[in-house]
PDB file of C-alpha atoms in Angstrom:
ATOM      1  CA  UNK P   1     -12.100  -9.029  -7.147  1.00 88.00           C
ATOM      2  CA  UNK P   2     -10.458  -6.544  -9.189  1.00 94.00           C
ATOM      3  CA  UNK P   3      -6.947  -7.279 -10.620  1.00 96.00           C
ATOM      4  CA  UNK P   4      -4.333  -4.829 -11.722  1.00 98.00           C
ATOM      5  CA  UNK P   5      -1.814  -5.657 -14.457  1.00 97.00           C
ATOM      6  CA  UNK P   6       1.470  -3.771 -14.552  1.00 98.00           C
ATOM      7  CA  UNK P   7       3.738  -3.723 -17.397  1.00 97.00           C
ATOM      8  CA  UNK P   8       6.635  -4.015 -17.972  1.00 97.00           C
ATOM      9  CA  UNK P   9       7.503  -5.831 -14.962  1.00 97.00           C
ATOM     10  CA  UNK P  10      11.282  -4.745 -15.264  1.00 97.00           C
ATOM     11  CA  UNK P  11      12.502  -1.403 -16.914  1.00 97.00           C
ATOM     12  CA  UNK P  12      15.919  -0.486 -17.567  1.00 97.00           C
ATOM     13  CA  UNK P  13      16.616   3.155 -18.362  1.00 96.00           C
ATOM     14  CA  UNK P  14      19.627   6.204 -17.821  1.00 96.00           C
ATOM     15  CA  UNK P  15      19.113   9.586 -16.032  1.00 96.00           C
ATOM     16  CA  UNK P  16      16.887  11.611 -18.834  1.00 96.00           C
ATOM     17  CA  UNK P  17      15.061   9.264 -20.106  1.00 97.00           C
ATOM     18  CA  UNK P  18      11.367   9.644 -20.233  1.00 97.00           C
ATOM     19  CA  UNK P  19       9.518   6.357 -18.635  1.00 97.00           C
ATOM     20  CA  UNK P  20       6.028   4.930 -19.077  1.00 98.00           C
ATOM     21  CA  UNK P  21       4.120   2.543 -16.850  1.00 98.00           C
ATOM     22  CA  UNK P  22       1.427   0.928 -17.604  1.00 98.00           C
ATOM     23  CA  UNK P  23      -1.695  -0.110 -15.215  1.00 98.00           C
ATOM     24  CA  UNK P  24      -4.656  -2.163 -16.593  1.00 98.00           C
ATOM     25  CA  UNK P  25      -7.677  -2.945 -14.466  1.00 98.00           C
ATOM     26  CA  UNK P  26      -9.834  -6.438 -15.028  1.00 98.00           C
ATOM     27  CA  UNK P  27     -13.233  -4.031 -14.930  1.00 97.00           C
ATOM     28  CA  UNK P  28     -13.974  -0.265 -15.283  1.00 97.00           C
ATOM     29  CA  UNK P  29     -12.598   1.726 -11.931  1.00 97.00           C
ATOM     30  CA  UNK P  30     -13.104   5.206 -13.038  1.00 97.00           C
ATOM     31  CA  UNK P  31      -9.998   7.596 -11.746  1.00 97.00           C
ATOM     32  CA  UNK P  32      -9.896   5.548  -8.925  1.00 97.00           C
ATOM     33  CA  UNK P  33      -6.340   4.637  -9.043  1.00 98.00           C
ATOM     34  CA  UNK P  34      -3.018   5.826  -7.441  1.00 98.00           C
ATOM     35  CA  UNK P  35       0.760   5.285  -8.318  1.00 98.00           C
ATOM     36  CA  UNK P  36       3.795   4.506  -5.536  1.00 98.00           C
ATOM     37  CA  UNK P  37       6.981   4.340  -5.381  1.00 98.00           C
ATOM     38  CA  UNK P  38       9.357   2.112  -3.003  1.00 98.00           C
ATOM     39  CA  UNK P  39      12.611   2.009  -2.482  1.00 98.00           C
ATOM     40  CA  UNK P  40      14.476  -1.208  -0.903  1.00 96.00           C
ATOM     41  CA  UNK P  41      13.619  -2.033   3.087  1.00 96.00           C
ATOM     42  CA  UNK P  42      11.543   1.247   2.832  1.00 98.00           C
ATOM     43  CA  UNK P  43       7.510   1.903   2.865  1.00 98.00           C
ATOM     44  CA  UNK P  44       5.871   2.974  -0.477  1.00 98.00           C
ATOM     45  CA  UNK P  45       5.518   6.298  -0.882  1.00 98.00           C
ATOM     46  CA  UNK P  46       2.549   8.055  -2.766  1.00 98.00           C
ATOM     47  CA  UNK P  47       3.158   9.799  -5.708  1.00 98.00           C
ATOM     48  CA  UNK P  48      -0.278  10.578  -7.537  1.00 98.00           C
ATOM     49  CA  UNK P  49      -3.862   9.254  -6.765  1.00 97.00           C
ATOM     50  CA  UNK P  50      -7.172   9.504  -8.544  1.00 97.00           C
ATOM     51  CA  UNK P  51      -5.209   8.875 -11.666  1.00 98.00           C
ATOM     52  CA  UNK P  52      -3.595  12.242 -12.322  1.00 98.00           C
ATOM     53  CA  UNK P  53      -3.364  13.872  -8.752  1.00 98.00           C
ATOM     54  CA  UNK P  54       0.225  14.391  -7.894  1.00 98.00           C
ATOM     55  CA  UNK P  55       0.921  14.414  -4.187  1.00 97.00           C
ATOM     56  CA  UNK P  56       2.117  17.342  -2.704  1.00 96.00           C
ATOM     57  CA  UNK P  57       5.758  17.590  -2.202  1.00 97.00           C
ATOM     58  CA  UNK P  58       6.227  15.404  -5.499  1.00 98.00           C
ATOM     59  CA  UNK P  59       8.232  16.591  -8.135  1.00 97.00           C
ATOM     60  CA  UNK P  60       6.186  17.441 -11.281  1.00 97.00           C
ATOM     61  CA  UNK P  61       8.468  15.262 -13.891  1.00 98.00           C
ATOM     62  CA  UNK P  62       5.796  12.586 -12.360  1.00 98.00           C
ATOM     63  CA  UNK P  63       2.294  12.311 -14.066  1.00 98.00           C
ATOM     64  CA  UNK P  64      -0.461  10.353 -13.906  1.00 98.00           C
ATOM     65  CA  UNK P  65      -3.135   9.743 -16.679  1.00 98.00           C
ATOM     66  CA  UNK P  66      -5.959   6.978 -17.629  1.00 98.00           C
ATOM     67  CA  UNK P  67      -9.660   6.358 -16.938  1.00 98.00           C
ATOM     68  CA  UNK P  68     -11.366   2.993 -17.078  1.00 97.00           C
ATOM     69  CA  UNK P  69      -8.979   0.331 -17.247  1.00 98.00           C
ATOM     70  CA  UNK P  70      -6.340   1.917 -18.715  1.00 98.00           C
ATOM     71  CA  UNK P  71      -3.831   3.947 -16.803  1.00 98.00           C
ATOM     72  CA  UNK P  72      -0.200   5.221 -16.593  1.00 98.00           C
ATOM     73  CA  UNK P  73       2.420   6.713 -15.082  1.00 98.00           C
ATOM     74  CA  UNK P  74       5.359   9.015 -16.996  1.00 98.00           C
ATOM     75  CA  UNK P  75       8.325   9.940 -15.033  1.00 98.00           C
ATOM     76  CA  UNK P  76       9.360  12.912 -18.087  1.00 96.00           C
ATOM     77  CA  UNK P  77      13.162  12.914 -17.310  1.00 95.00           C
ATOM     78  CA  UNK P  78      14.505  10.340 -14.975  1.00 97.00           C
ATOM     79  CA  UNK P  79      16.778  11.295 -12.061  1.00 97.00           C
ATOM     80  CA  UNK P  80      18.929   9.090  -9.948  1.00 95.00           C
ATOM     81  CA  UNK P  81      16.517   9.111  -7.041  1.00 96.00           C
ATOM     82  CA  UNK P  82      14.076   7.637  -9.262  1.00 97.00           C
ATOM     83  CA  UNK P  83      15.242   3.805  -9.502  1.00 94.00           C
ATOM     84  CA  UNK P  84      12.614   2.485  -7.707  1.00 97.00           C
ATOM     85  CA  UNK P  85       9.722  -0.124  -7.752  1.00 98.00           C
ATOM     86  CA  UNK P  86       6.602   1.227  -8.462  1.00 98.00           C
ATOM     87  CA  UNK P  87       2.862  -0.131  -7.812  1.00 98.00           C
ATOM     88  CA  UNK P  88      -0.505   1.033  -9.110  1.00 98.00           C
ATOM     89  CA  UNK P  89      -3.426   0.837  -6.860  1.00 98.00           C
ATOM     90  CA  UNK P  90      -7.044   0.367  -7.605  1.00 97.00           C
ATOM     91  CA  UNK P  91      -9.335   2.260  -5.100  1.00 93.00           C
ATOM     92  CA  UNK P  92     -12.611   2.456  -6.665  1.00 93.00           C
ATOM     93  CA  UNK P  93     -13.388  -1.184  -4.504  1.00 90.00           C
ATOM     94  CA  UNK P  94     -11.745  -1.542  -1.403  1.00 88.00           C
ATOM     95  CA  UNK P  95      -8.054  -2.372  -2.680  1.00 94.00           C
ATOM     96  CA  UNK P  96      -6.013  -4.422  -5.201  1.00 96.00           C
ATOM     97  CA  UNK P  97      -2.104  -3.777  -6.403  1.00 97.00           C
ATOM     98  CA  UNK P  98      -0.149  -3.833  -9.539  1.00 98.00           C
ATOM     99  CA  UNK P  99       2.372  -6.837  -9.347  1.00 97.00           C
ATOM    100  CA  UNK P 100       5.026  -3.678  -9.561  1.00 98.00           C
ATOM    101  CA  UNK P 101       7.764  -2.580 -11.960  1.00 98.00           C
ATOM    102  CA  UNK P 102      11.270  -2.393 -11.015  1.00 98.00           C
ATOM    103  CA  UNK P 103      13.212   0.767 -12.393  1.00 97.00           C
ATOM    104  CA  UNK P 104      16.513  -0.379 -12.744  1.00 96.00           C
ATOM    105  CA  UNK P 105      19.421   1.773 -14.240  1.00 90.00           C
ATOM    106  CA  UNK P 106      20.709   0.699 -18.087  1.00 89.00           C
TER     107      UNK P 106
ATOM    108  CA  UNK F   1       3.256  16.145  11.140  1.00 95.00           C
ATOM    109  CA  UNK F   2       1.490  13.118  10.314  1.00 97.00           C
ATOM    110  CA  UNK F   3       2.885   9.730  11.651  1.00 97.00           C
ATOM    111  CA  UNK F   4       2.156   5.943  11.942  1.00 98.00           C
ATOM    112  CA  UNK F   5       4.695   4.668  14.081  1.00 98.00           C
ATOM    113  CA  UNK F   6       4.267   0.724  14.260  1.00 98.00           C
ATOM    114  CA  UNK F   7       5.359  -2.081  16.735  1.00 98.00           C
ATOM    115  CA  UNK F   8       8.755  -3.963  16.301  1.00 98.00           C
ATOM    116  CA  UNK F   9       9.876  -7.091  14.305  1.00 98.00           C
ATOM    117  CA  UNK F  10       8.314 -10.535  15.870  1.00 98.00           C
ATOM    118  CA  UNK F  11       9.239 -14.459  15.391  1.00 98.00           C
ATOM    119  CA  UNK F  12       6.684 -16.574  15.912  1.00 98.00           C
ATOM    120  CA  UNK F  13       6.059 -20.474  15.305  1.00 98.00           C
ATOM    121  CA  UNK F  14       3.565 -21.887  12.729  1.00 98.00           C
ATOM    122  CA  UNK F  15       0.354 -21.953  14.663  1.00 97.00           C
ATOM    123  CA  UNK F  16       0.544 -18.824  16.529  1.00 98.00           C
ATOM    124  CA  UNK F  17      -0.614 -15.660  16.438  1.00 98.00           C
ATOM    125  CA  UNK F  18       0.614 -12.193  16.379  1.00 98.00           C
ATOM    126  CA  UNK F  19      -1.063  -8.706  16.852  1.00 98.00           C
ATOM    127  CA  UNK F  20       1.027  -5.654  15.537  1.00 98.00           C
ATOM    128  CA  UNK F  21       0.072  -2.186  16.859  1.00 98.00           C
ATOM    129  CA  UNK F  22      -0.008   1.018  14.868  1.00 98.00           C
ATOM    130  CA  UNK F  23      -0.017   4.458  16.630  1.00 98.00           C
ATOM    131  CA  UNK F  24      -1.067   6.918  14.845  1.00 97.00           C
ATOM    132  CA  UNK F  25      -0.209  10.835  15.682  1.00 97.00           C
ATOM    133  CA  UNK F  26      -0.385  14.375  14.039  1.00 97.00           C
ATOM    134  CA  UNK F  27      -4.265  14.426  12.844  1.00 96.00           C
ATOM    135  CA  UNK F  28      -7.354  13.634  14.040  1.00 95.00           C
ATOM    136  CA  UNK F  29      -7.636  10.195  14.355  1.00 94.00           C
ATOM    137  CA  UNK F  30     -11.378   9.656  13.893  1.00 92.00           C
ATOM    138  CA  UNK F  31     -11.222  10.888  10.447  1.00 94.00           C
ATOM    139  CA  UNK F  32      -8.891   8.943   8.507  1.00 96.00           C
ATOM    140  CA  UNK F  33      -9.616   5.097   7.953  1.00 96.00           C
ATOM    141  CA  UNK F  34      -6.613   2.618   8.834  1.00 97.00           C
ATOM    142  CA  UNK F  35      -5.375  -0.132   5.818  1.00 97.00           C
ATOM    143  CA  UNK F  36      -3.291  -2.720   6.634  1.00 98.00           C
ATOM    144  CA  UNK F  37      -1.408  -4.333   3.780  1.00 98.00           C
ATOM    145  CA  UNK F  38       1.811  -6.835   3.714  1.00 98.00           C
ATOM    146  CA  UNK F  39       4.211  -7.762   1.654  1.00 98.00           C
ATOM    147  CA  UNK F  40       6.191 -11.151   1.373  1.00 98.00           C
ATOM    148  CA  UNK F  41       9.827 -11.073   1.019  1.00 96.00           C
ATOM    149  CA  UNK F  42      10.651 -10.073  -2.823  1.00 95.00           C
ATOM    150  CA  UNK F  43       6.876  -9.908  -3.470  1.00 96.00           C
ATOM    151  CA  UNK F  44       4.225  -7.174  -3.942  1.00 97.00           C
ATOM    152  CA  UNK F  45       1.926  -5.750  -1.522  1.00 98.00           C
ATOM    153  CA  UNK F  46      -1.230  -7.211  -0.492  1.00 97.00           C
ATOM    154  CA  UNK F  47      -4.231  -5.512   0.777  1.00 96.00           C
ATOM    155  CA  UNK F  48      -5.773  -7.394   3.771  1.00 97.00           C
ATOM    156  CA  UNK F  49      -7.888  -5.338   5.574  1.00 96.00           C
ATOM    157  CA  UNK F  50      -9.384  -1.674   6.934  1.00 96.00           C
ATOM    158  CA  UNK F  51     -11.016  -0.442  10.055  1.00 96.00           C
ATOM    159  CA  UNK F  52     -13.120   2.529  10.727  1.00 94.00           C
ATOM    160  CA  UNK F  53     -11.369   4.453  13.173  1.00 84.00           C
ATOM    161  CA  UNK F  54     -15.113   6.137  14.743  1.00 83.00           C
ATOM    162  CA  UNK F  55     -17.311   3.578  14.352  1.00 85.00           C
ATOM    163  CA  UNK F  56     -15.276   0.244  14.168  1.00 91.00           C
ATOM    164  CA  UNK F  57     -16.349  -1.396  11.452  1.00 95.00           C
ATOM    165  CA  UNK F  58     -13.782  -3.020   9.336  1.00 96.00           C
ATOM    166  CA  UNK F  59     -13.982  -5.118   6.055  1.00 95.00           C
ATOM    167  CA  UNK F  60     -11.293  -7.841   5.132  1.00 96.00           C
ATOM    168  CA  UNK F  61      -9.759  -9.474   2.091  1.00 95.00           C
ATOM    169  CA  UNK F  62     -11.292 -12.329   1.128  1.00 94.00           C
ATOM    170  CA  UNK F  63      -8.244 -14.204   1.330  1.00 95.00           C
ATOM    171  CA  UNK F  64      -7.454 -13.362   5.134  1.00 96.00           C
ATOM    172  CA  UNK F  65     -11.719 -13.798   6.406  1.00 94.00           C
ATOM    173  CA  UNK F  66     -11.684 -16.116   9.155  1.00 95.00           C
ATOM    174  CA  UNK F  67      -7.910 -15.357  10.572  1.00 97.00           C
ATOM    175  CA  UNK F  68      -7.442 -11.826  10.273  1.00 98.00           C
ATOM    176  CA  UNK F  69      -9.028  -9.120  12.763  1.00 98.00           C
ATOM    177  CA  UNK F  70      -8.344  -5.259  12.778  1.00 98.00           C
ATOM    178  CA  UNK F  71      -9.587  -3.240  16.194  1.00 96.00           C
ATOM    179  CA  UNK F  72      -8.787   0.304  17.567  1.00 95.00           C
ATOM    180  CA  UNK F  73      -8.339   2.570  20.785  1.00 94.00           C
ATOM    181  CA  UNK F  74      -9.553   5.535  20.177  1.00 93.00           C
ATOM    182  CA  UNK F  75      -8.029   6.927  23.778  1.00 94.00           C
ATOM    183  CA  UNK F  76      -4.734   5.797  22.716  1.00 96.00           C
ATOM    184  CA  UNK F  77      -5.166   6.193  18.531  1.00 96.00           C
ATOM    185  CA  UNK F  78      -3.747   2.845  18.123  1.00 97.00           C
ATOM    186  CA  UNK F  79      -4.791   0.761  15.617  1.00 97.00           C
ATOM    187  CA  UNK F  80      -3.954  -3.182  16.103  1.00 98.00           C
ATOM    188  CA  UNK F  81      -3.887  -5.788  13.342  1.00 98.00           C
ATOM    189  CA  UNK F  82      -3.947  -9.906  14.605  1.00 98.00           C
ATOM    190  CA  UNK F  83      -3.519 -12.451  12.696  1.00 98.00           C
ATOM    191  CA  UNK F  84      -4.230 -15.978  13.758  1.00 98.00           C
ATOM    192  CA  UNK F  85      -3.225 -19.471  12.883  1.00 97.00           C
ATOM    193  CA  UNK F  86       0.092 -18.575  11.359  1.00 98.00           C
ATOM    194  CA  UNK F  87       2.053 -20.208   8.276  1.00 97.00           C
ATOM    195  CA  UNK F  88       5.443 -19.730   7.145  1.00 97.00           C
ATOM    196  CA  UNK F  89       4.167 -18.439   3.593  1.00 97.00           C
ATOM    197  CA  UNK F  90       3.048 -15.695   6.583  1.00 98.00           C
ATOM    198  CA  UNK F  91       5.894 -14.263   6.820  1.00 98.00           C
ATOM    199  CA  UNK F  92       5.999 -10.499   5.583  1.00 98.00           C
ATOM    200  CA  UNK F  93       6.392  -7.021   6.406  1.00 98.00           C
ATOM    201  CA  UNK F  94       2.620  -5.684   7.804  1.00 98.00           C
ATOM    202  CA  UNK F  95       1.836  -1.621   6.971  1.00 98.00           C
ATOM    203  CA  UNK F  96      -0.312   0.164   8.191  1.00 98.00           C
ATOM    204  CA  UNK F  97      -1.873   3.241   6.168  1.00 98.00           C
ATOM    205  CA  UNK F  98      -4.030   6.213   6.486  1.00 97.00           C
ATOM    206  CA  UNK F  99      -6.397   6.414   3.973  1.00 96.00           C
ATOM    207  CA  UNK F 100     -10.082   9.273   3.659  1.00 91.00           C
ATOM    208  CA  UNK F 101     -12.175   6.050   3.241  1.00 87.00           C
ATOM    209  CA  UNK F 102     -12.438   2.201   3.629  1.00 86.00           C
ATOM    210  CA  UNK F 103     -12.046   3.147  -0.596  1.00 89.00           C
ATOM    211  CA  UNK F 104      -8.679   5.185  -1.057  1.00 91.00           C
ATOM    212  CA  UNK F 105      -5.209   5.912  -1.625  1.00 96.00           C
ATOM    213  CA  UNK F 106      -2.837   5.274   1.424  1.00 97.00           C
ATOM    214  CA  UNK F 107      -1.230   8.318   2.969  1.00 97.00           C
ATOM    215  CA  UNK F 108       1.142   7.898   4.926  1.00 97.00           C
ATOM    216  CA  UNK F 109       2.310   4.381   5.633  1.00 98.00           C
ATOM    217  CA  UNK F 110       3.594   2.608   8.831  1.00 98.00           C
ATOM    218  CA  UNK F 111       7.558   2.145   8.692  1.00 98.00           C
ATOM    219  CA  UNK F 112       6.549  -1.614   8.543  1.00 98.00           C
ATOM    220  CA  UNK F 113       6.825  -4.836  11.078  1.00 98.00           C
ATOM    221  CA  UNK F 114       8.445  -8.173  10.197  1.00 98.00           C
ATOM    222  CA  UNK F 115       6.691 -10.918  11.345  1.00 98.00           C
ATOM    223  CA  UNK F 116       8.556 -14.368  10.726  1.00 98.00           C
ATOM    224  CA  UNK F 117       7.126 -17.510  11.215  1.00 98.00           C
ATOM    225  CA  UNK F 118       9.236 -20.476  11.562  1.00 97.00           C
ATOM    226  CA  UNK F 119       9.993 -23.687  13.626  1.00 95.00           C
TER     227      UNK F 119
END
């Protein structure tokens, strides 16, 4: 199976920071990756898949880059709807998550 | 617009079984595969298994072979999800998810089901 590692696990940060997360696969998955957000008691929502896709309707201050094992996610200026937990996702072989990273507010 | 709408919140005792229901509306069913993923209370999410909504064919987690089993009604575009010989450590929220292939990302998502097991 393929594992995803997802760092940090917590993040702390204010409204305008820039924010990176980090995604590392155990073996080679291409682009085949995707990046969600949740918020508490909701469902994850997608935000950008085959690495640097962004979903439509997403704001652009979300990017996506990496190929291989080595992925992440930038949120370029952090607004208060963004305090979130976010998961990676490997898609290249059926499915595997990121243990997720919890945006918290400094 | 596009929309998994899934059964509600069950209790069941270790042992059991439960089978949550996902209807899916808004697209053409036969061309989207269905995931279904959970996620333990405080934990991450969990891939467990996907179904081919044409053909029927599904593929499972390792983890879940043996007690999990995905089927479909293609005259009702309902996707169902059992899962057999429950355990406390069972107890989750179950998703549901559109995805373009038994390989993709998952677009939308089910608003979720509780299932707790207890005695």
């Amino acid at each position: 199976d393929i594992q995803m590692t997802q760092s940090p696990s917590t993040l702390s940060a204010s409204v305008g920071d820039r924010v990176i997360i980090t995604c590392r696969a155990s073996q080679t998955i291409g682009t085949w990756l995707a990046w969600y957000q949740q918020k508490p008691g909701k469902a994850p929502k997608l935000l950008i898949y085959k690495a640097s896709t962004l979903e439509s309707g997403v704001p652009s201050r979300f990017s996506g880059s990496g190929s291989g094992t080595e992925f992440t996610l930038t949120i370029s200026s952090l607004q208060p709807d963004d305090f979130a937990t976010y998961y990676c996702q490997q898609h290249d072989t059926y499915s595997t998550f990121g243990q997720g990273t919890k945006l918290e507010i400094k | 617009q596009v929309q998994l709408v899934q059964s509600g919140a069950e209790v069941k005792k270790p042992g059991a079984s439960v089978k949550v229901s996902c209807k899916a509306s808004g697209y053409t069913f036969s061309n989207y595969y269905m995931h279904w993923v959970r996620q333990a209370p405080g934990q991450g999410l969990q891939w467990m298994g996907v179904i081919s909504p044409s053909g029927g064919s599904t593929s499972y987690a390792q983890k879940f072979q043996g007690r999990v089993t995905v089927t479909r009604d293609t005259s009702t575009n309902t996707v169902y999800m059992e899962l057999s010989s429950l355990r406390s450590d069972d107890t989750a929220v179950y998703y549901c998810a559109r995805s373009p292939g038994s390989y993709g990302w998952f677009d939308p998502w089910g608003q979720g089901t509780l299932v707790t097991v207890s005695s």
